[in-house]
Short mmCIF file of C-alpha atoms in Angstrom, two decimals:
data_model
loop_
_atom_site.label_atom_id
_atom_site.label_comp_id
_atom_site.label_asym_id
_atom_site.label_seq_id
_atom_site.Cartn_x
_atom_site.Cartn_y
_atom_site.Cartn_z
CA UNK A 953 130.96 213.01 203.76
CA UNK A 954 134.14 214.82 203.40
CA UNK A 955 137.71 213.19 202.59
CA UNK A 956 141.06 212.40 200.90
CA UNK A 957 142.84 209.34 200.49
CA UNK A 958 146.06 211.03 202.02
CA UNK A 959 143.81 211.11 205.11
CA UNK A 960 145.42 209.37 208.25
CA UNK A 961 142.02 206.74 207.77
CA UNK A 962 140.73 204.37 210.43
CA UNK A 963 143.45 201.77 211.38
CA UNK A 964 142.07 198.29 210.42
CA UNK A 965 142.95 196.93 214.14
CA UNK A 966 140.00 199.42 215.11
CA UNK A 967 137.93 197.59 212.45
CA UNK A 968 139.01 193.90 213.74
CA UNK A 969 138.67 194.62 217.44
CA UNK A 970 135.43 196.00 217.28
CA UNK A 971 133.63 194.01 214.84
CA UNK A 972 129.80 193.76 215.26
CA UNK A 973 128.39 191.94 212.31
CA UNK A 974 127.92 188.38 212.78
CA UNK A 975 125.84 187.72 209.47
CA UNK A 976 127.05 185.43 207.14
CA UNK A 977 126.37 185.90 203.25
CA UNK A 978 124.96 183.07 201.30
CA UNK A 979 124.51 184.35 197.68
CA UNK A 980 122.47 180.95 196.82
CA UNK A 981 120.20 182.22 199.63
CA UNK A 982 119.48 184.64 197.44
CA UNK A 983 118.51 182.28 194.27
CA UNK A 984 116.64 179.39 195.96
CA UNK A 985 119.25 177.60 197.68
CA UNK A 986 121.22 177.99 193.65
CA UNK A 987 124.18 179.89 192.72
CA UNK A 988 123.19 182.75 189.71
CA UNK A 989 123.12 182.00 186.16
CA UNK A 990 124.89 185.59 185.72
CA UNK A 991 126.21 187.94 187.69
CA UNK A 992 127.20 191.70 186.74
CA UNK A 993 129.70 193.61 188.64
CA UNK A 994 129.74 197.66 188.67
CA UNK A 995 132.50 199.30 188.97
CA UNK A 996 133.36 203.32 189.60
CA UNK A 997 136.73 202.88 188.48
CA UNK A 998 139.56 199.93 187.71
CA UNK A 999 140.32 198.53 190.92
CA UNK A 1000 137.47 199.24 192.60
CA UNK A 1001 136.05 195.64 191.66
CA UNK A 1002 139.49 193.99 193.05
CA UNK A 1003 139.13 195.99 196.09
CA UNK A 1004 135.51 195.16 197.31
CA UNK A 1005 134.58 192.46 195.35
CA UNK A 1006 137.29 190.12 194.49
CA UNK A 1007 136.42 186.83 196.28
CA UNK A 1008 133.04 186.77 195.25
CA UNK A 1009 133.77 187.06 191.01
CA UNK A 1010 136.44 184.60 192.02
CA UNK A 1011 134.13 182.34 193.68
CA UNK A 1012 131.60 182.68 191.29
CA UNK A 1013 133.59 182.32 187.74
CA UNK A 1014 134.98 179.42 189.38
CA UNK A 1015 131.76 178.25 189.77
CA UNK A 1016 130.97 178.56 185.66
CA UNK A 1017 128.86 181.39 186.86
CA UNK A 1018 128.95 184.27 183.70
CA UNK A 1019 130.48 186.90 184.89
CA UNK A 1020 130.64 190.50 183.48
CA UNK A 1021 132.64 193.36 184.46
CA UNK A 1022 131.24 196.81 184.00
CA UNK A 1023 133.56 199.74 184.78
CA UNK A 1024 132.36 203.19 184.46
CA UNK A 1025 135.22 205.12 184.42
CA UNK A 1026 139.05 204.91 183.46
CA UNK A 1027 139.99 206.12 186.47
CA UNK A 1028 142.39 208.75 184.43
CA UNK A 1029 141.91 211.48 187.63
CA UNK A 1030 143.49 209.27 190.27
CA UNK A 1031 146.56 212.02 189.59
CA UNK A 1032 145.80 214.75 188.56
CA UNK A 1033 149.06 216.86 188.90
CA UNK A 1034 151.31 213.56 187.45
CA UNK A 1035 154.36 215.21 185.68
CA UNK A 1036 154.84 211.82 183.53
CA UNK A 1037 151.34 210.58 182.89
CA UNK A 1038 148.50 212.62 180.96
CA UNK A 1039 144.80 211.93 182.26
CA UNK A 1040 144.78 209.83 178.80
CA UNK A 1041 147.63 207.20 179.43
CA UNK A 1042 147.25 206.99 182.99
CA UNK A 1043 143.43 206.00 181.90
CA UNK A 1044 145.12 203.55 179.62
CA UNK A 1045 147.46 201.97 182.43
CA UNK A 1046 144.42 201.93 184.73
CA UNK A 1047 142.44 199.37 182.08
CA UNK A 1048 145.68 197.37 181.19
CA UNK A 1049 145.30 196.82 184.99
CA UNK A 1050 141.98 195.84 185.60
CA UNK A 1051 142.07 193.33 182.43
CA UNK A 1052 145.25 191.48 184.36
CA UNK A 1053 143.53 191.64 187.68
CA UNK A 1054 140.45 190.28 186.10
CA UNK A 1055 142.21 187.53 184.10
CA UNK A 1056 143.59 186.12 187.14
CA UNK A 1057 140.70 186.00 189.11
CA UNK A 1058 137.78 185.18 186.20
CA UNK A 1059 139.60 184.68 182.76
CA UNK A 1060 136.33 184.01 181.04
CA UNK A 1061 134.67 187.52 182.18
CA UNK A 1062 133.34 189.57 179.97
CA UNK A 1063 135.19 193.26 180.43
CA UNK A 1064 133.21 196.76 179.18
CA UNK A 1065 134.66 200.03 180.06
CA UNK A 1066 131.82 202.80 179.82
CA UNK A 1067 134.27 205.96 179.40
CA UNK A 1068 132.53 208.65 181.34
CA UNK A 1069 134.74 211.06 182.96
CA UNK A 1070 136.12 210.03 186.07
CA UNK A 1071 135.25 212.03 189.32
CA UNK A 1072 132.10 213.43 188.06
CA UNK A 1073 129.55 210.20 187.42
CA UNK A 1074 126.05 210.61 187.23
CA UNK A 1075 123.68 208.09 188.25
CA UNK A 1076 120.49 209.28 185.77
CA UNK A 1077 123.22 209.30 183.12
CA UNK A 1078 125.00 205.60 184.00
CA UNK A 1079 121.17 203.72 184.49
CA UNK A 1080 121.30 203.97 180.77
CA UNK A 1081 124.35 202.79 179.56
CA UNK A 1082 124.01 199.38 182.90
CA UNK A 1083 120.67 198.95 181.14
CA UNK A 1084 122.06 198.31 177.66
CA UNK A 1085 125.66 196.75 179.16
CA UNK A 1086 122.94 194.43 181.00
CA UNK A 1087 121.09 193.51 177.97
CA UNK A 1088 123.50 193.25 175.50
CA UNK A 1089 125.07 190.04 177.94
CA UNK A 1090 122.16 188.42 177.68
CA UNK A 1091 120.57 185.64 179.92
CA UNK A 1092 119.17 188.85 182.09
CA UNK A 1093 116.76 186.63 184.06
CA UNK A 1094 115.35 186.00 187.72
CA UNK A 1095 119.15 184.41 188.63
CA UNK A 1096 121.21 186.92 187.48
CA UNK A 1097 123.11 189.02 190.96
CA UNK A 1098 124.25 192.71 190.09
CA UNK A 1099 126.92 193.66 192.34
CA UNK A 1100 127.89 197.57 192.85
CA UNK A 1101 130.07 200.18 195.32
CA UNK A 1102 127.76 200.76 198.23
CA UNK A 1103 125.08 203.98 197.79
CA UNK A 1104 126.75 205.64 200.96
CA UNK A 1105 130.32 205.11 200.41
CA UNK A 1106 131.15 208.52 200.53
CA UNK A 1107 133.06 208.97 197.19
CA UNK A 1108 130.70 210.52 194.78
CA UNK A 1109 131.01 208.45 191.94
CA UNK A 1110 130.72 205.65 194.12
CA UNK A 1111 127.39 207.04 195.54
CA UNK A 1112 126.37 207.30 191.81
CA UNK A 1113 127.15 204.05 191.17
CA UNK A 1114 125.15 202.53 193.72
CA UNK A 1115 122.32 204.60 193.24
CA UNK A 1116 122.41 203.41 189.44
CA UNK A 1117 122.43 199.31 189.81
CA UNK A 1118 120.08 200.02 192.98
CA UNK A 1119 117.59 201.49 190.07
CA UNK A 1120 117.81 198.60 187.89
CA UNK A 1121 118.00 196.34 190.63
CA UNK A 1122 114.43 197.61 191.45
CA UNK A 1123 113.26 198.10 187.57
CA UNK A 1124 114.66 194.17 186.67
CA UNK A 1125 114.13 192.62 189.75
CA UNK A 1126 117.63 191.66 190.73
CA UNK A 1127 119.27 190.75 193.79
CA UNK A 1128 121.75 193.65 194.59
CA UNK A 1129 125.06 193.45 196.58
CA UNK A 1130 126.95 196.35 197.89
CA UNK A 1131 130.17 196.59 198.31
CA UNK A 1132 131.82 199.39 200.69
CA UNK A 1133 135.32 200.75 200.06
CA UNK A 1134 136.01 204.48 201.55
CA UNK A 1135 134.23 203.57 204.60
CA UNK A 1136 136.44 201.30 206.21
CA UNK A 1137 138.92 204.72 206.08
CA UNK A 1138 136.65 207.77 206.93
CA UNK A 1139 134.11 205.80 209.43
CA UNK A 1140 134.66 204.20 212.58
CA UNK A 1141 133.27 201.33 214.10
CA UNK A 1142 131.00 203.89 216.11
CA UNK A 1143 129.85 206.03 213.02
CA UNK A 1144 126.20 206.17 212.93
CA UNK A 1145 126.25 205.75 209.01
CA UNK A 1146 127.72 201.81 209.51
CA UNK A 1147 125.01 200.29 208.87
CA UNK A 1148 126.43 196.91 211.11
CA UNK A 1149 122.41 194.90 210.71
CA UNK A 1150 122.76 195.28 206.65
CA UNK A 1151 126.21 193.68 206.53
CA UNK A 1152 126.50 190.57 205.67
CA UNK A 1153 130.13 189.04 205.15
CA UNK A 1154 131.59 186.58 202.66
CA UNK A 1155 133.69 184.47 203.83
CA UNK A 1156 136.99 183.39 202.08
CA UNK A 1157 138.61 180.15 200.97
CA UNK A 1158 142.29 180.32 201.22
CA UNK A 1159 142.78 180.18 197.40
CA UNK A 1160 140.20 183.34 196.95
CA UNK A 1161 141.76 185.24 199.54
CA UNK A 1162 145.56 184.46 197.93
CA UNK A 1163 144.24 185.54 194.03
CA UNK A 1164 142.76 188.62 195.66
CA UNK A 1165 146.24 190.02 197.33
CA UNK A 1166 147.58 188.98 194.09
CA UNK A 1167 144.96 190.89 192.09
CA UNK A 1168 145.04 194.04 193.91
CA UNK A 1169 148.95 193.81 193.06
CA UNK A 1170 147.75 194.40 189.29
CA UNK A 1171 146.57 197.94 190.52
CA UNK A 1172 150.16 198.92 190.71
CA UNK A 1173 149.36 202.74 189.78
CA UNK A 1174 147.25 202.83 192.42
CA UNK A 1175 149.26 201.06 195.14
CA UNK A 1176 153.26 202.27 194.20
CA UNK A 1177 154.42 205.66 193.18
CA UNK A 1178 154.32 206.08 189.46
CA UNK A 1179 157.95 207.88 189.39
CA UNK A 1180 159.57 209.41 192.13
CA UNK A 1181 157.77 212.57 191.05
CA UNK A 1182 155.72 214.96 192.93
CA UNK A 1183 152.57 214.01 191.94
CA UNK A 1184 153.32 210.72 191.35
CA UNK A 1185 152.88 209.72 194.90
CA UNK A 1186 150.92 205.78 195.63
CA UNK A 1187 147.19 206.57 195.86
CA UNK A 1188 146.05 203.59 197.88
CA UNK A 1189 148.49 203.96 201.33
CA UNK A 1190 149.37 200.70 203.21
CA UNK A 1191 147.43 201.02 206.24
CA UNK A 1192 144.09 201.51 203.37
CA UNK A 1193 144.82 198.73 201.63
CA UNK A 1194 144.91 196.80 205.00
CA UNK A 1195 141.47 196.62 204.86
CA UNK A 1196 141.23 194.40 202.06
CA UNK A 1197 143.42 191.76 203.70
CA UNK A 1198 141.11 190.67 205.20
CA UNK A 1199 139.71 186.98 205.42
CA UNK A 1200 136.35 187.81 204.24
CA UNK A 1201 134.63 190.49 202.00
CA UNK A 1202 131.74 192.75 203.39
CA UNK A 1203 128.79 193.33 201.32
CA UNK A 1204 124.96 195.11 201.95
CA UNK A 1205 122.34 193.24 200.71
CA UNK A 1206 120.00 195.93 199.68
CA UNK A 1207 115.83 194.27 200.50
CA UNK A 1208 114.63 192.74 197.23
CA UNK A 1209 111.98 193.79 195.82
CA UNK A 1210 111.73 189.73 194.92
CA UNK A 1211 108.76 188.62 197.48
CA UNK A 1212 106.68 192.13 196.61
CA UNK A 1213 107.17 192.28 193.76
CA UNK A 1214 106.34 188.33 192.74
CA UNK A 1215 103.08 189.28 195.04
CA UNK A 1216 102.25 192.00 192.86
CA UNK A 1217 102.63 190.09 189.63
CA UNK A 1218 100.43 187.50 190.42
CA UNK A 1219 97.63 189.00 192.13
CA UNK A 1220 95.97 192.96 190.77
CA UNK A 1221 95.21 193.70 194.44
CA UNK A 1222 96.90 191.58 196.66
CA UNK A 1223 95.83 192.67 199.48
CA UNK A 1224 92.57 193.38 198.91
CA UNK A 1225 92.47 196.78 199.33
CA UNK A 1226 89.40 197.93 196.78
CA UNK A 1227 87.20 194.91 197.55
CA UNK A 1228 87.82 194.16 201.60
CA UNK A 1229 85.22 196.10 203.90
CA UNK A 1230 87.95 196.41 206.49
CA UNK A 1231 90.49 197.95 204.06
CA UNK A 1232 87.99 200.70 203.36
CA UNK A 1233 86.90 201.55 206.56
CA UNK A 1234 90.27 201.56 207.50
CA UNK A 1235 91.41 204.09 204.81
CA UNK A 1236 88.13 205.73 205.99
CA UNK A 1237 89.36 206.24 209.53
CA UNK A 1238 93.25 207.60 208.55
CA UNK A 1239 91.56 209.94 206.29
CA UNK A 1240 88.96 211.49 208.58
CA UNK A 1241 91.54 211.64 211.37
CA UNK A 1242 93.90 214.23 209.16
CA UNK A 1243 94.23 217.89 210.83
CA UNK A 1244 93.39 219.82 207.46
CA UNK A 1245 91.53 219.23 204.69
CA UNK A 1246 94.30 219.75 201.84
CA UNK A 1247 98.03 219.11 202.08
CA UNK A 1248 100.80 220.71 200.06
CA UNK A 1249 102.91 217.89 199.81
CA UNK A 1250 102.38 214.86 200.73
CA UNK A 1251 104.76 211.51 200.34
CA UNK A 1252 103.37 208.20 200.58
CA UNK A 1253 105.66 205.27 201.64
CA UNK A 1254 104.67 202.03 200.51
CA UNK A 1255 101.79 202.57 198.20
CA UNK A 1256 101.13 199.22 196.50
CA UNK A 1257 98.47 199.89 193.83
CA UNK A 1258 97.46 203.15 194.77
CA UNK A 1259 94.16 203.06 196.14
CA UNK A 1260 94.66 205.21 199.05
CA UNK A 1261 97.34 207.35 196.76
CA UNK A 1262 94.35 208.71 194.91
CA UNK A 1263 92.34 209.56 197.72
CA UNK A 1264 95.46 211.31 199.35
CA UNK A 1265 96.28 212.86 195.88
CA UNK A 1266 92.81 214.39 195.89
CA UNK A 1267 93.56 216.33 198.65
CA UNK A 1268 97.36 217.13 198.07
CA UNK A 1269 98.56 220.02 195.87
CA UNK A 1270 101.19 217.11 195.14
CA UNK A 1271 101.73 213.87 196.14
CA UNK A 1272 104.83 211.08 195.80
CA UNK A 1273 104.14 207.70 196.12
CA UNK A 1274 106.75 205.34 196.75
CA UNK A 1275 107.28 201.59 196.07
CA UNK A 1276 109.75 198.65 196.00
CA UNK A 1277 107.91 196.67 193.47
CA UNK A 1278 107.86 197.94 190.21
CA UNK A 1279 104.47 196.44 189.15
CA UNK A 1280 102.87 197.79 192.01
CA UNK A 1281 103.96 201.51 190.82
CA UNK A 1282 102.78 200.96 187.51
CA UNK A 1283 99.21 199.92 189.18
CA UNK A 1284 99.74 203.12 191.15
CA UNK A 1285 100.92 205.97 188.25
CA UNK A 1286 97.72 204.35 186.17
CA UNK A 1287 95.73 205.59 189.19
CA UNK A 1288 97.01 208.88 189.49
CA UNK A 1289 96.56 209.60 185.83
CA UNK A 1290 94.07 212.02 186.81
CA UNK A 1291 96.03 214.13 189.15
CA UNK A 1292 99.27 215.67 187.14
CA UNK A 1293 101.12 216.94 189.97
CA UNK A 1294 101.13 213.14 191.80
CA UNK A 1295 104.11 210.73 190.89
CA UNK A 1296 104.78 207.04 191.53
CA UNK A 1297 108.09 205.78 192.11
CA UNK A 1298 110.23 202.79 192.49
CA UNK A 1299 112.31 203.35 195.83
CA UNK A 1300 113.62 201.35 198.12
CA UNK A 1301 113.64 203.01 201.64
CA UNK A 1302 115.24 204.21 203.69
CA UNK A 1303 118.12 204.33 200.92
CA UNK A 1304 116.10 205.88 198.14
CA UNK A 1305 114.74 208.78 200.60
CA UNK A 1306 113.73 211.48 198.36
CA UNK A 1307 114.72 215.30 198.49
CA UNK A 1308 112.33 218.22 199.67
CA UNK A 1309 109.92 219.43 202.25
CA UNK A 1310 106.57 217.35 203.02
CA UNK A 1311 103.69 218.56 204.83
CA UNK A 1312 102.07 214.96 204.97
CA UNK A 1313 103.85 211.59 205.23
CA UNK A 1314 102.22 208.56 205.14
CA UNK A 1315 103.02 205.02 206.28
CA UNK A 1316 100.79 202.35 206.12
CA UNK A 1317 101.54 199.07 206.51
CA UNK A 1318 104.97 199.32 205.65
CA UNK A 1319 106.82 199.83 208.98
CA UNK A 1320 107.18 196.33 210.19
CA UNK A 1321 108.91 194.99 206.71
CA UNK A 1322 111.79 197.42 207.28
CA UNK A 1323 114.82 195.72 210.58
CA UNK A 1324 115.22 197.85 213.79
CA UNK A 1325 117.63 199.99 211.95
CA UNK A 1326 116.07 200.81 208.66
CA UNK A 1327 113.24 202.23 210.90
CA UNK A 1328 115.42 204.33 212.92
CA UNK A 1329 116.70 205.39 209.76
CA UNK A 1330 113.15 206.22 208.37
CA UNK A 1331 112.42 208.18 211.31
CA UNK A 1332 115.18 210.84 211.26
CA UNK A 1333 114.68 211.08 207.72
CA UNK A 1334 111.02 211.86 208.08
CA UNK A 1335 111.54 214.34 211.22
CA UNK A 1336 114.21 216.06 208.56
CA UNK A 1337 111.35 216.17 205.95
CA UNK A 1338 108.88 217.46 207.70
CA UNK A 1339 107.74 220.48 207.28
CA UNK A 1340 107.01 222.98 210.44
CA UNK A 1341 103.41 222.18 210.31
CA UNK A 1342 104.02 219.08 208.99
CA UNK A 1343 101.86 215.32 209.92
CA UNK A 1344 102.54 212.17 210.26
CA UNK A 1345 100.16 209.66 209.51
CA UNK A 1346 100.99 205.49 210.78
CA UNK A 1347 98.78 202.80 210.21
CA UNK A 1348 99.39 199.57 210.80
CA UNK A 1349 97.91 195.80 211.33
CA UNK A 1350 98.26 195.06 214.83
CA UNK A 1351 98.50 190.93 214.61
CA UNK A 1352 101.75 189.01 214.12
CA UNK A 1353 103.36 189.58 211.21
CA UNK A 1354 105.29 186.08 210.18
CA UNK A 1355 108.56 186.48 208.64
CA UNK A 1356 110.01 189.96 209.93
CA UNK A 1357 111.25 191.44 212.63
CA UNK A 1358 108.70 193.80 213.99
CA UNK A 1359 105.07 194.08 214.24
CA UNK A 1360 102.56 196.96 214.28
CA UNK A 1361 102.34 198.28 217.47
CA UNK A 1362 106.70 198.02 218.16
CA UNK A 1363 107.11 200.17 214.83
CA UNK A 1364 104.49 202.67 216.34
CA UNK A 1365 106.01 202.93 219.85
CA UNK A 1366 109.64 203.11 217.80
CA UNK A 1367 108.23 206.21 216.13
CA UNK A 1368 106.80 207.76 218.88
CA UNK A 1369 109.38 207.35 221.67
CA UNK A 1370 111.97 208.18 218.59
CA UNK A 1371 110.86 211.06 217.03
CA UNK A 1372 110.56 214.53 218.67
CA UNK A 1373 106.96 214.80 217.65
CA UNK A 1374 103.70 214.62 219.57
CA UNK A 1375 100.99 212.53 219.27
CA UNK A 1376 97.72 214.87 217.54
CA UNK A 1377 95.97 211.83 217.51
CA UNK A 1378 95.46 208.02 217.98
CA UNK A 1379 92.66 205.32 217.14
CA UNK A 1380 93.81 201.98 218.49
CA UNK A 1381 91.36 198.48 217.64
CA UNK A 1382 92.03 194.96 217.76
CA UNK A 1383 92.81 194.92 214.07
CA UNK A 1384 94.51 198.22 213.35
CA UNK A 1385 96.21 201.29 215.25
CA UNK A 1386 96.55 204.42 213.49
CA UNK A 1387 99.14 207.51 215.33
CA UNK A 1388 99.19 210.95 214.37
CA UNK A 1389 102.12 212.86 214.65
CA UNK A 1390 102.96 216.67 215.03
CA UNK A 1391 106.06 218.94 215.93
CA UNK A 1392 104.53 220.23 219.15
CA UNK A 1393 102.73 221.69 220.55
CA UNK A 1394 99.75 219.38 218.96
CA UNK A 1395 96.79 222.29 218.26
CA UNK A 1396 93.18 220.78 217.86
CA UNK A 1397 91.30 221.09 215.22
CA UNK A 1398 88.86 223.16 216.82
CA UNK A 1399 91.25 225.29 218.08
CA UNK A 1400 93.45 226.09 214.82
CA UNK A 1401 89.88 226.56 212.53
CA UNK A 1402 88.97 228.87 214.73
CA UNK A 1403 85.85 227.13 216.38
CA UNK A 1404 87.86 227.82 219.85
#
């Protein structure tokens, strides 16, 4: 995604008239019908926290929730050609800011500034220093929210601040909110990357939505010239900051890894998958219907403890295995030991989609815990993976699934009447239906060994 701030931006009437999230954001929801103990908001950069988040700390502190602040960067590039500020006092305004803007909405907070250079954040690099900001608070329990810019915000250190909590979100087993900024300017209500069935919207109380306008007034380097220098020109134009007038603050929800993960912890094999007859005949069948033999690359979404990870890694030159509970992927890299070119990660998908080229992708009995949209999401991301003689394996239990949106057979029809693939193969039962999928033409075994 490619932009400036001087951009002319989406108008915020286009955002109002054409509003198509109707979800409403309960953050006890999220805690048992409870508020959090503690909650931890990320920041890129001062004002990024007034901007996105402002209502909720307010609500929250007021609330005697514990609230920290953690801001990763200074914000000392916001001008870089400034003829009366260096990077270094403009850096020191930005903070004076932020610790106003904070004090009027949550005067108990707890304020950290990381110091890493503005405009070039990395995530691998910030997951370290959230991890020890996180547990040098304290009370880091099941009821503690972390709150951070949203993954596809389109401002890099954004991005690589979303990516970062979304890591420890996964690796503590936190809630995680999202918070969009840049997109209300560079997308449209039409942009395919709006993701309008994540959103989820906080309403405002009069008082919060007041002590927000007043907060982002704090942030006056960023919203008034700093001289009447070139170079000194408002970041944060009116018709921007119009978006954060609004009555109510947008957040993304990313899927907790709460109800797996709690799954995981209290059963080795919750699902039965080394002891059940019908799991291993069922692994059976998806094996023996693969094409070839051995696989160059193969990715595995979803693989719980890794039972059939090991039987796909024994036929992979490598193999990733991906899951949203981190006990589960633990279960799964112990299984693997044997193979060193297979890996188990925590990922939540489709946000966590990982780079490269597979010649195998797996997905069993993951497809109907993902909405409409994640799934449409997962399938362009797997056509763009797949390699040019690349398969598709799906698998999944064909009885009602209680508690989601989709079932079995909707995510395979989805995939099939999505993707521009064909079908190699399909095995259909009362219990189970397992799809195939190929760029086209599909080529029988018997004709591609040779045999025809």
């Amino acid at each position: 995604m490619s932009f400036t701030h001087d951009d002319g931006g989406t108008p915020e009437h286009r955002w109002s008239q054409d509003w198509r999230s109707d979800a409403r954001l309960s953050v006890e929801s999220l805690f048992d019908g409870r508020l959090p103990e503690r909650v931890i908001v990320v920041a890129a950069h001062p004002d990024d926290e007034t901007l996105g988040a402002a209502g909720l700390v307010r609500r929250l502190a007021h609330a005697g929730v514990v609230t920290d602040i953690v801001v990763a960067t200074n914000g000392e590039a916001s001008h870089p050609h400034s003829p009366t500020h260096t990077p270094v006092q403009l850096g020191g305004v930005r903070r004076r800011e932020l610790e106003d803007a904070v004090e009027m909405l949550a005067p108990s907070a707890r304020v950290r500034f990381l110091g890493l250079p503005d405009g070039s954040l990395a995530a691998d690099e910030l997951v370290g220093l959230l991890r020890q900001e996180i547990d040098s608070g304290g009370r880091t329990g099941e009821r503690t929210l972390l709150v951070a810019p949203w993954r596809g915000d389109g401002h890099g250190d954004h991005e690589a601040a979303g990516h970062a909590a979304a890591q420890l979100a996964a690796e503590l087993n936190l809630p995680l909110l999202e918070y969009p900024v840049w997109l209300w300017h560079w997308a449209t209500p039409d942009s395919p990357e709006v993701p309008w069935d994540q959103l989820a919207v906080l309403d405002l109380a009069g008082d919060e939505q007041t002590l927000k306008q007043s907060a982002l007034l704090m942030h006056a380097s960023q919203t008034a010239p700093l001289s009447e220098e070139p170079g000194d020109e408002a970041l944060l134009a009116p018709g921007f900051l119009e978006h954060f007038t609004r009555g109510f603050e947008t957040f993304i929800p990313t899927p907790s890894s709460g109800v797996f993960e709690r799954l995981h912890a209290a059963s080795e094999d919750p699902w039965g998958l080394q002891d059940r007859f019908y799991e291993r005949r069922k692994r059976s069948v998806a094996l023996a219907l693969l094409p070839r033999e051995r696989f160059v690359a193969t990715l595995e979404l979803g693989c719980s403890i890794g039972v059939l990870s090991a039987e796909l890694a024994a036929r992979s030159d490598s193999l990733l295995a991906l899951d949203i509970s981190p006990t589960a992927v633990a279960a799964t890299h112990r299984r693997l030991a044997d193979f060193p070119r297979a890996e188990a990660r925590v990922a939540s998908i489709p946000q966590d989609w990982p780079a490269g080229q597979f010649d195998l992708v797996v997905i069993s009995e993951v497809g109907y815990f993902l909405t409409r949209t994640q799934l449409l999401d997962v399938v362009a991301r797997v056509v763009d993976s797949l390699a040019p003689d690349g398969v598709v394996l799906l698998c999944h239990w064909r009885h009602p699934v209680d508690g989601w949106e989709l079932d079995g057979d909707t995510v395979h029809e989805l995939f099939r009447s999505s993707a521009p693939l064909a079908v190699f193969a399909e095995h259909s039962e009362e219990d189970f239906r397992i799809d195939l999928l190929v760029h086209p033409p599909a080529v029988s075994v018997a004709r591609s060994t040779g045999v025809l």
